[in-house]
Structure formats: C-alpha cells, structure tokens
Coordinates of C-alpha atoms in Angstrom, one line a residue:
M1 CA 105.2 -82.9 207.3
G2 CA 108.6 -82.9 205.6
K3 CA 109.5 -82.6 202.0
V4 CA 108.8 -85.4 199.5
V5 CA 111.6 -85.2 196.9
L6 CA 111.5 -87.0 193.6
V7 CA 114.9 -87.5 191.9
T8 CA 115.2 -88.6 188.2
G9 CA 118.2 -90.4 186.9
A10 CA 118.6 -92.4 190.1
A11 CA 120.3 -95.3 188.3
R12 CA 123.3 -93.1 187.4
H13 CA 126.3 -92.5 189.7
L14 CA 125.4 -88.9 190.6
G15 CA 121.7 -89.6 190.9
G16 CA 122.4 -92.5 193.3
R17 CA 124.8 -90.3 195.4
F18 CA 122.3 -87.5 195.6
V19 CA 119.4 -89.9 196.6
R20 CA 121.5 -91.4 199.4
R21 CA 122.5 -87.9 200.7
I22 CA 119.3 -86.0 200.5
Q23 CA 117.3 -88.6 202.5
R24 CA 119.5 -87.8 205.5
D25 CA 118.4 -84.2 205.6
P26 CA 116.0 -83.5 208.5
E27 CA 113.7 -81.5 206.3
V28 CA 113.1 -84.5 204.0
E29 CA 110.4 -87.0 204.9
R30 CA 110.6 -89.3 201.8
V31 CA 112.6 -89.6 198.7
V32 CA 111.2 -91.2 195.5
A33 CA 114.0 -92.3 193.1
V34 CA 113.0 -92.7 189.5
D35 CA 114.7 -94.3 186.5
A36 CA 113.9 -96.4 183.5
V37 CA 116.4 -99.1 184.5
D38 CA 117.2 -100.7 187.9
P39 CA 120.1 -99.1 189.7
A40 CA 123.2 -101.2 190.3
H41 CA 123.9 -99.3 193.5
Q42 CA 122.1 -99.0 196.8
L43 CA 119.6 -96.1 197.3
G44 CA 119.3 -96.4 201.1
A45 CA 115.7 -95.9 202.4
A46 CA 114.5 -94.2 199.3
E47 CA 111.6 -95.8 197.4
F48 CA 112.6 -96.7 193.9
V49 CA 110.0 -96.5 191.1
R50 CA 110.9 -97.9 187.7
A51 CA 109.4 -95.4 185.3
D52 CA 110.3 -93.9 182.0
I53 CA 110.1 -90.1 182.2
R54 CA 109.5 -90.1 178.4
R55 CA 106.0 -91.5 179.1
P56 CA 102.9 -89.9 180.7
E57 CA 103.1 -92.4 183.6
I58 CA 105.5 -90.0 185.4
A59 CA 102.5 -87.8 186.2
K60 CA 100.9 -90.7 188.1
V61 CA 104.1 -91.1 190.1
L62 CA 104.0 -87.4 191.2
A63 CA 100.4 -87.7 192.2
E64 CA 100.6 -91.0 194.0
H65 CA 103.5 -90.0 196.2
D66 CA 102.4 -86.4 196.9
V67 CA 105.7 -85.0 195.6
D68 CA 106.4 -81.4 196.3
T69 CA 110.1 -81.1 195.2
V70 CA 111.5 -82.4 191.9
V71 CA 115.3 -82.7 191.2
H72 CA 115.8 -83.5 187.5
L73 CA 119.2 -85.2 187.1
D74 CA 118.4 -87.3 184.0
V75 CA 119.8 -84.7 181.6
T76 CA 123.1 -86.2 180.4
G77 CA 125.4 -86.9 177.5
T78 CA 125.9 -90.6 178.0
A79 CA 123.5 -93.6 177.4
L80 CA 122.7 -96.0 180.2
G81 CA 121.9 -99.6 179.6
G82 CA 123.2 -99.9 176.1
G83 CA 121.1 -97.1 174.5
G84 CA 122.5 -94.9 171.7
R85 CA 122.4 -91.2 170.9
T86 CA 118.8 -91.3 169.9
S87 CA 117.8 -92.7 173.3
V88 CA 119.8 -90.1 175.1
K89 CA 118.2 -87.2 173.2
E90 CA 114.7 -88.6 173.8
T91 CA 115.4 -88.8 177.5
N92 CA 116.9 -85.4 177.7
V93 CA 114.3 -83.5 175.6
I94 CA 111.1 -85.5 175.4
G95 CA 111.6 -86.8 179.0
T96 CA 112.0 -83.3 180.3
M97 CA 108.9 -82.2 178.4
Q98 CA 106.8 -85.0 179.9
L99 CA 108.2 -84.3 183.4
L100 CA 107.5 -80.5 183.1
G101 CA 104.0 -81.3 181.9
A102 CA 103.4 -83.5 184.9
C103 CA 104.8 -80.8 187.2
Q104 CA 102.5 -78.2 185.7
K105 CA 99.4 -80.2 186.4
S106 CA 100.5 -81.0 190.0
P107 CA 99.2 -78.5 192.6
R108 CA 101.7 -79.7 195.2
I109 CA 104.9 -79.0 193.3
S110 CA 106.6 -76.0 194.9
R111 CA 110.3 -76.5 193.9
L112 CA 112.0 -77.7 190.7
V113 CA 115.8 -78.2 190.3
I114 CA 117.3 -78.8 186.9
K115 CA 120.8 -80.2 186.1
S116 CA 122.1 -78.3 183.1
S117 CA 125.5 -77.6 181.6
T118 CA 127.8 -74.7 180.7
S119 CA 127.9 -76.3 177.3
V120 CA 124.8 -74.2 176.5
Y121 CA 127.2 -71.3 175.8
G122 CA 128.9 -73.2 173.1
S123 CA 132.6 -72.8 172.1
A124 CA 133.6 -70.4 169.4
P125 CA 136.7 -68.5 168.4
R126 CA 135.1 -65.1 169.2
D127 CA 133.7 -66.1 172.6
P128 CA 134.2 -63.7 175.5
A129 CA 136.9 -64.5 178.0
V130 CA 134.3 -65.3 180.7
F131 CA 130.7 -66.1 180.3
T132 CA 128.1 -64.9 182.8
E133 CA 124.6 -66.3 183.2
T134 CA 123.2 -63.6 180.9
T135 CA 125.9 -63.7 178.2
P136 CA 124.4 -64.8 174.9
A137 CA 126.2 -67.5 173.0
K138 CA 128.2 -66.4 170.0
S139 CA 127.4 -69.7 168.3
L140 CA 124.7 -71.9 169.6
P141 CA 125.5 -75.6 169.8
S142 CA 124.5 -77.4 166.7
G143 CA 124.1 -80.9 168.1
G144 CA 124.8 -83.5 170.8
F145 CA 124.3 -83.0 174.5
A146 CA 124.9 -79.3 174.3
K147 CA 122.0 -78.7 172.0
D148 CA 119.8 -80.9 174.2
A149 CA 120.7 -78.7 177.2
V150 CA 119.7 -75.6 175.2
E151 CA 116.3 -77.1 174.4
V152 CA 115.8 -78.3 178.0
E153 CA 116.4 -74.8 179.4
G154 CA 114.0 -73.4 176.8
Y155 CA 111.2 -75.7 178.1
V156 CA 112.1 -74.9 181.7
R157 CA 111.7 -71.2 181.0
G158 CA 108.3 -71.8 179.5
F159 CA 107.3 -73.8 182.6
A160 CA 108.5 -71.0 184.9
R161 CA 106.3 -68.5 183.1
R162 CA 103.3 -70.8 183.4
R163 CA 103.9 -71.7 187.0
P164 CA 105.3 -68.6 188.7
D165 CA 104.4 -70.1 192.1
V166 CA 107.1 -72.8 191.6
A167 CA 110.7 -72.0 192.6
V168 CA 112.8 -73.1 189.6
C169 CA 116.6 -73.4 189.9
V170 CA 118.8 -74.2 186.9
L171 CA 122.3 -75.3 187.7
R172 CA 124.8 -75.0 184.8
F173 CA 127.6 -77.3 185.7
A174 CA 131.1 -77.1 184.2
N175 CA 132.7 -80.4 183.2
I176 CA 132.0 -82.7 186.2
L177 CA 135.0 -84.8 187.3
G178 CA 135.7 -87.1 190.1
P179 CA 137.2 -90.6 190.9
R180 CA 134.2 -92.4 189.5
I181 CA 132.6 -90.0 187.0
D182 CA 131.8 -91.5 183.5
S183 CA 131.5 -88.8 180.9
P184 CA 132.7 -88.2 177.3
L185 CA 135.4 -85.8 178.6
A186 CA 136.5 -88.3 181.2
E187 CA 136.7 -91.0 178.5
Y188 CA 138.8 -88.7 176.3
L189 CA 141.2 -87.9 179.2
A190 CA 141.5 -91.7 179.8
L191 CA 142.9 -92.3 176.3
P192 CA 146.6 -93.4 176.4
V193 CA 147.4 -90.7 173.8
L194 CA 145.3 -87.5 173.6
P195 CA 144.6 -86.1 170.2
T196 CA 144.7 -82.2 170.3
V197 CA 144.1 -79.5 167.8
L198 CA 147.3 -78.1 166.4
G199 CA 147.9 -74.5 167.5
Y200 CA 145.3 -74.5 170.3
D201 CA 145.6 -74.9 174.0
P202 CA 142.1 -74.3 175.4
R203 CA 141.2 -73.2 178.9
L204 CA 139.0 -75.6 180.8
Q205 CA 137.0 -75.6 184.1
F206 CA 135.9 -78.5 186.2
V207 CA 133.6 -79.1 189.1
H208 CA 134.0 -81.9 191.6
E209 CA 131.2 -84.4 192.0
D210 CA 131.1 -83.7 195.8
D211 CA 130.4 -80.1 195.1
V212 CA 127.7 -81.1 192.6
I213 CA 125.9 -83.0 195.4
D214 CA 126.3 -80.1 197.8
V215 CA 124.9 -77.5 195.5
L216 CA 122.0 -79.8 194.5
R217 CA 121.1 -80.1 198.2
L218 CA 121.2 -76.4 198.6
A219 CA 118.9 -75.8 195.6
A220 CA 116.4 -78.5 196.7
H221 CA 115.7 -76.8 200.1
E222 CA 114.3 -73.4 201.1
P223 CA 116.8 -70.6 200.5
R224 CA 119.1 -69.7 203.4
R225 CA 118.9 -66.2 204.9
A226 CA 120.0 -63.5 202.5
T227 CA 120.3 -65.9 199.6
Q228 CA 118.1 -66.9 196.7
N229 CA 118.1 -70.4 195.2
S230 CA 115.8 -69.8 192.2
G231 CA 117.2 -68.7 188.9
T232 CA 120.1 -69.8 186.7
F233 CA 123.6 -70.3 188.1
N234 CA 127.0 -71.3 186.8
V235 CA 128.7 -73.9 189.0
A236 CA 132.5 -74.4 188.5
G237 CA 135.6 -74.7 190.6
D238 CA 137.9 -71.7 191.0
G239 CA 140.6 -71.2 188.4
V240 CA 141.2 -72.8 185.0
L241 CA 143.6 -75.4 183.5
L242 CA 145.0 -75.6 180.0
L243 CA 144.5 -78.8 178.1
S244 CA 148.3 -79.2 177.9
Q245 CA 148.5 -79.0 181.7
C246 CA 145.9 -81.6 182.1
A247 CA 147.8 -84.0 179.7
R248 CA 151.0 -83.5 181.7
R249 CA 149.4 -84.1 185.0
L250 CA 147.9 -87.3 183.7
G251 CA 151.2 -88.4 182.1
R252 CA 149.5 -88.6 178.7
P253 CA 151.4 -87.7 175.6
T254 CA 149.5 -85.5 173.1
V255 CA 149.3 -85.8 169.3
P256 CA 148.6 -82.3 167.7
V257 CA 146.7 -82.7 164.5
L258 CA 145.1 -80.3 162.0
L259 CA 141.4 -79.5 162.7
P260 CA 140.0 -81.5 159.8
A261 CA 142.0 -84.5 160.9
V262 CA 140.6 -84.1 164.5
T263 CA 137.1 -84.5 163.1
W264 CA 138.2 -87.7 161.4
V265 CA 139.9 -89.0 164.5
G266 CA 136.6 -88.3 166.5
T267 CA 134.6 -90.3 163.9
A268 CA 137.1 -93.2 164.2
L269 CA 136.9 -93.1 168.0
R270 CA 133.1 -93.2 168.0
T271 CA 133.2 -96.1 165.5
V272 CA 135.2 -98.3 167.8
G273 CA 133.2 -97.1 170.8
I274 CA 136.1 -95.6 172.7
T275 CA 134.6 -92.2 173.4
D276 CA 131.8 -89.9 172.3
F277 CA 134.1 -87.4 170.4
A278 CA 131.2 -85.3 169.2
P279 CA 131.6 -82.0 167.2
E280 CA 130.7 -80.0 170.4
Q281 CA 133.5 -81.8 172.2
I282 CA 135.9 -80.9 169.5
R283 CA 134.9 -77.3 169.8
L284 CA 135.5 -77.3 173.5
L285 CA 138.9 -78.9 173.1
T286 CA 139.7 -76.2 170.5
H287 CA 138.4 -73.0 171.9
G288 CA 137.7 -73.9 175.6
R289 CA 135.2 -72.2 177.8
V290 CA 135.3 -70.3 181.1
V291 CA 132.3 -69.1 183.1
S292 CA 131.8 -66.6 186.0
T293 CA 130.6 -68.0 189.3
V294 CA 130.0 -64.7 191.0
Q295 CA 126.2 -65.2 191.0
T296 CA 126.6 -68.6 192.5
R297 CA 128.6 -67.2 195.4
E298 CA 126.8 -64.0 196.1
V299 CA 123.1 -64.9 195.3
L300 CA 122.9 -68.7 195.7
G301 CA 125.4 -68.6 198.6
F302 CA 127.5 -71.5 197.5
S303 CA 131.3 -71.8 197.3
P304 CA 132.8 -75.0 195.9
R305 CA 135.2 -76.8 198.2
Y306 CA 137.4 -77.9 195.3
S307 CA 139.1 -75.7 192.8
T308 CA 139.5 -76.7 189.2
A309 CA 143.0 -77.9 189.8
E310 CA 142.1 -79.8 192.9
T311 CA 139.2 -81.4 191.1
F312 CA 141.4 -82.6 188.3
A313 CA 144.0 -83.9 190.8
D314 CA 141.4 -86.1 192.4
F315 CA 140.3 -87.3 189.0
A316 CA 143.9 -88.1 188.0
R317 CA 144.5 -90.1 191.2
G318 CA 141.6 -92.3 190.3
R319 CA 142.8 -92.9 186.8
G320 CA 146.2 -94.2 187.6
P321 CA 149.6 -93.4 185.9
G322 CA 149.7 -92.7 182.2
L323 CA 152.3 -93.8 179.6
L324 CA 154.7 -91.1 180.8
P325 CA 155.1 -90.4 184.5
P326 CA 154.4 -86.7 185.1
E327 CA 157.9 -86.1 186.7
M328 CA 159.6 -87.6 183.7
L329 CA 157.5 -85.7 181.2
A330 CA 158.0 -82.4 183.0
G331 CA 161.8 -83.1 183.1
A332 CA 161.9 -83.8 179.4
V333 CA 160.1 -80.5 178.7
D334 CA 162.5 -78.7 181.0
R335 CA 165.5 -80.1 179.1
L336 CA 164.0 -79.4 175.7
A337 CA 163.2 -75.8 176.7
G338 CA 166.8 -75.4 178.0
R339 CA 168.2 -76.4 174.6
L340 CA 165.9 -74.2 172.6
T341 CA 166.6 -71.1 174.7
P342 CA 170.2 -71.4 175.9
A343 CA 170.5 -67.6 176.3
A344 CA 167.7 -67.5 178.8
A345 CA 168.8 -70.5 180.7
A346 CA 171.8 -68.9 182.3
P347 CA 170.1 -66.1 184.3
E348 CA 167.3 -68.4 185.1
A349 CA 169.6 -71.0 186.6
A350 CA 171.2 -68.3 188.9
A351 CA 167.8 -67.3 190.3
P352 CA 166.2 -69.2 193.2
E353 CA 163.8 -71.9 192.2
A354 CA 160.9 -70.3 194.2
A355 CA 161.5 -66.8 192.9
A356 CA 158.5 -66.9 190.5
P357 CA 155.7 -69.3 189.8
D358 CA 155.9 -71.6 186.9
A359 CA 154.4 -70.1 183.8
A360 CA 153.1 -73.5 182.7
D361 CA 150.9 -73.7 185.7
S362 CA 149.5 -70.2 185.3
P363 CA 145.9 -70.4 183.8
V364 CA 146.5 -67.4 181.5
A365 CA 150.2 -67.8 180.7
P366 CA 151.5 -69.5 177.6
V367 CA 153.2 -72.8 178.1
H368 CA 157.0 -72.2 177.9
R369 CA 158.6 -74.3 180.7
V370 CA 157.4 -76.9 183.2
H371 CA 159.1 -77.5 186.5
P372 CA 158.6 -80.9 188.1
V373 CA 157.9 -79.5 191.5
H374 CA 154.8 -77.7 190.1
D375 CA 153.5 -80.0 187.4
G376 CA 154.3 -83.3 188.8
V377 CA 150.8 -83.9 190.1

C-alpha cells in the first residue's frame, strides 16, 4: 500500500501543480485534492473533493479516503472566487483549526506538511540582518496574511504536542515568484509605476515556484538518509535583491514618497482593487527581510535550483517590458551618475569594464551606478 495524500488549496495554481506532480511519485497510491471551489485547471488522476476546510466535513473526507499524509497549501494572502479579506482569514485560521482537529482524531495520519511564510518574522527597523528559524520577531505582524501565518503556526505547534507520533513539517517560504504566480507582491511589481518609501531600499528574497513544488514533495515523503524533514524550515533562493534593482530589471520607474503618503497610496490602491497593499506589505517594502536557509540545506537536505536573482529574472520575463526598457533606464542612471560625480568618472573610464562588479548589483552595496551589461535583465 502506497501513500494516500490529501492536498488542500487544490484550486489554486500552486495547489494544482503540486497535485499533478505528487501523483507521479511511485510511493503515492492516491491523491485527494480538496478545495471549496472547482479548479479551473486539470488535476490529472487525482480525486477532487469539493469541501470547505472551515467546516467539520473535512474530518469525513480524511476518514473516507484513509488519508495518511496531509499537505496543507490553503494558507494564502489572496482570495479565490471573489472572496474578501474576511473570507481569506477564515480559511487561513479557522480552516487550519478544523483541519488540525480532523487530523488529531484520525489514527491513520502520520505526516503533516504546512505551507507558511517568512512574513511571520515581521519587518521592523531593528530587525537582525538575517533571521534564523529560532530568531524571535522584533515586532510581531499586526494584521493581514502575516498575522494569519503566525496564528496558523501556533495551532500547528499545539497539534504537534498533542500528536507526537505525527511528523510535522512547517515550510516558511520567502516571497514566491514565477511566470504565473498571483500574489500581492506580484501585483505590486506589475504596477506601471512603483511607489517606494523615500530613503529606504529594502533587501528582498524570492523563491521560485518550481522550488516550492520540489521542497513540498521532499517534505511529504519519508526523510532521505541523513536528513530530517520534520520541524520548521526557511525556504528561499540564494542571495538578495534591492527593491531598486527589481524596479530597474522590470523597467518600472519608481516614485519615492514619504511614509505617511505610502499608507495613503496603499489605501487608494486597495480601493480601486489594483493590489492588496496592506500595512505588512508596506513594512516589507520599507525594511525588507532576509532569512537563513542553512537548516534547509543541512537538515532538510534541500537546495533550491533558482537563486533570488534567477527567480526574479524568470518572473520578469513573464511580465513583459515595463514603461522604460532596462537598458535605457540603466544608461540614464549611468549618465546621471557621471554628471554628478565628474571627478570620479575619469579614473573609472580608464579602467577595464570588467575590473570590478557593479555596485548596484551587489546585494549589500548602496546603489551608486548601474551598468547596462549587469542590470539589463
């Protein structure tokens, strides 16, 4: 007998991809895909069950299908099927409570995988340079999806104490990007002009949707030799990007505004339905967030195929050109920098182009000058 895997959030893009992929694994006998709405995509040979995880009926689904592995992907920041913020919070928090209650009563459940987020660390001016899985947040998220994720992880820890026989794996993903990802951050980056906070250039990390599927598969199976896939793990691509670098690579001009005005802009954007520019999103785009992935590599045994820069490049290709071609924008910055620092331009011009890497593409260096050959993609 192989594994019987139940996947929540199957009507979403990532949920559908994972359902189609996990059923091809030889260890898996059956896949049960669950969501409150019918999926618009194919689910392969998986059995789809239309069920709302916010209701007790999810316990019947677990029992009727003899489920032994649960992969909970229905923890998200965006509504599906026209629902609002209230619906999202209920699914994230109440839905997780109902699902965990059903898992606790099921004697067959042996493995539970939870999709979480690095947003549980929050974003604050006095944050450490790099968060580890055990670093406490300086300022806990006060609302939105980030607060939901904190509550979800609290309930999961309680479940793990009550059912120590179940292997529980919590995956804290950095901002997920890819050609077809729909998220508040992806919507923000798709704006023709990006509002930014005056005086701040935050460091950001991304994880590719392909790596998300791969690490979920790893967590859903028995651990490989010399690895352990129960516990809490940060998942992110190597390296970081500054928000200014992201804007240039997209060809999007930025409009720096004072912090109070950013809050007003976010409210205006939510009003017209362009993007969910929530307060936690504003904090991320002000202070940034970087996490360590050492535990993921050394304990979980997973190394992402895409770096942060490669993930963003794939996302940018899927979004098309912005108002300003990256080459033109980089050239304009070059010319402006040359006029502002004429004394430094002469020795720089005499040096070979490849003598040193561009400071603008260094994750930790301030943005002074951008060369088209480095920042044109």
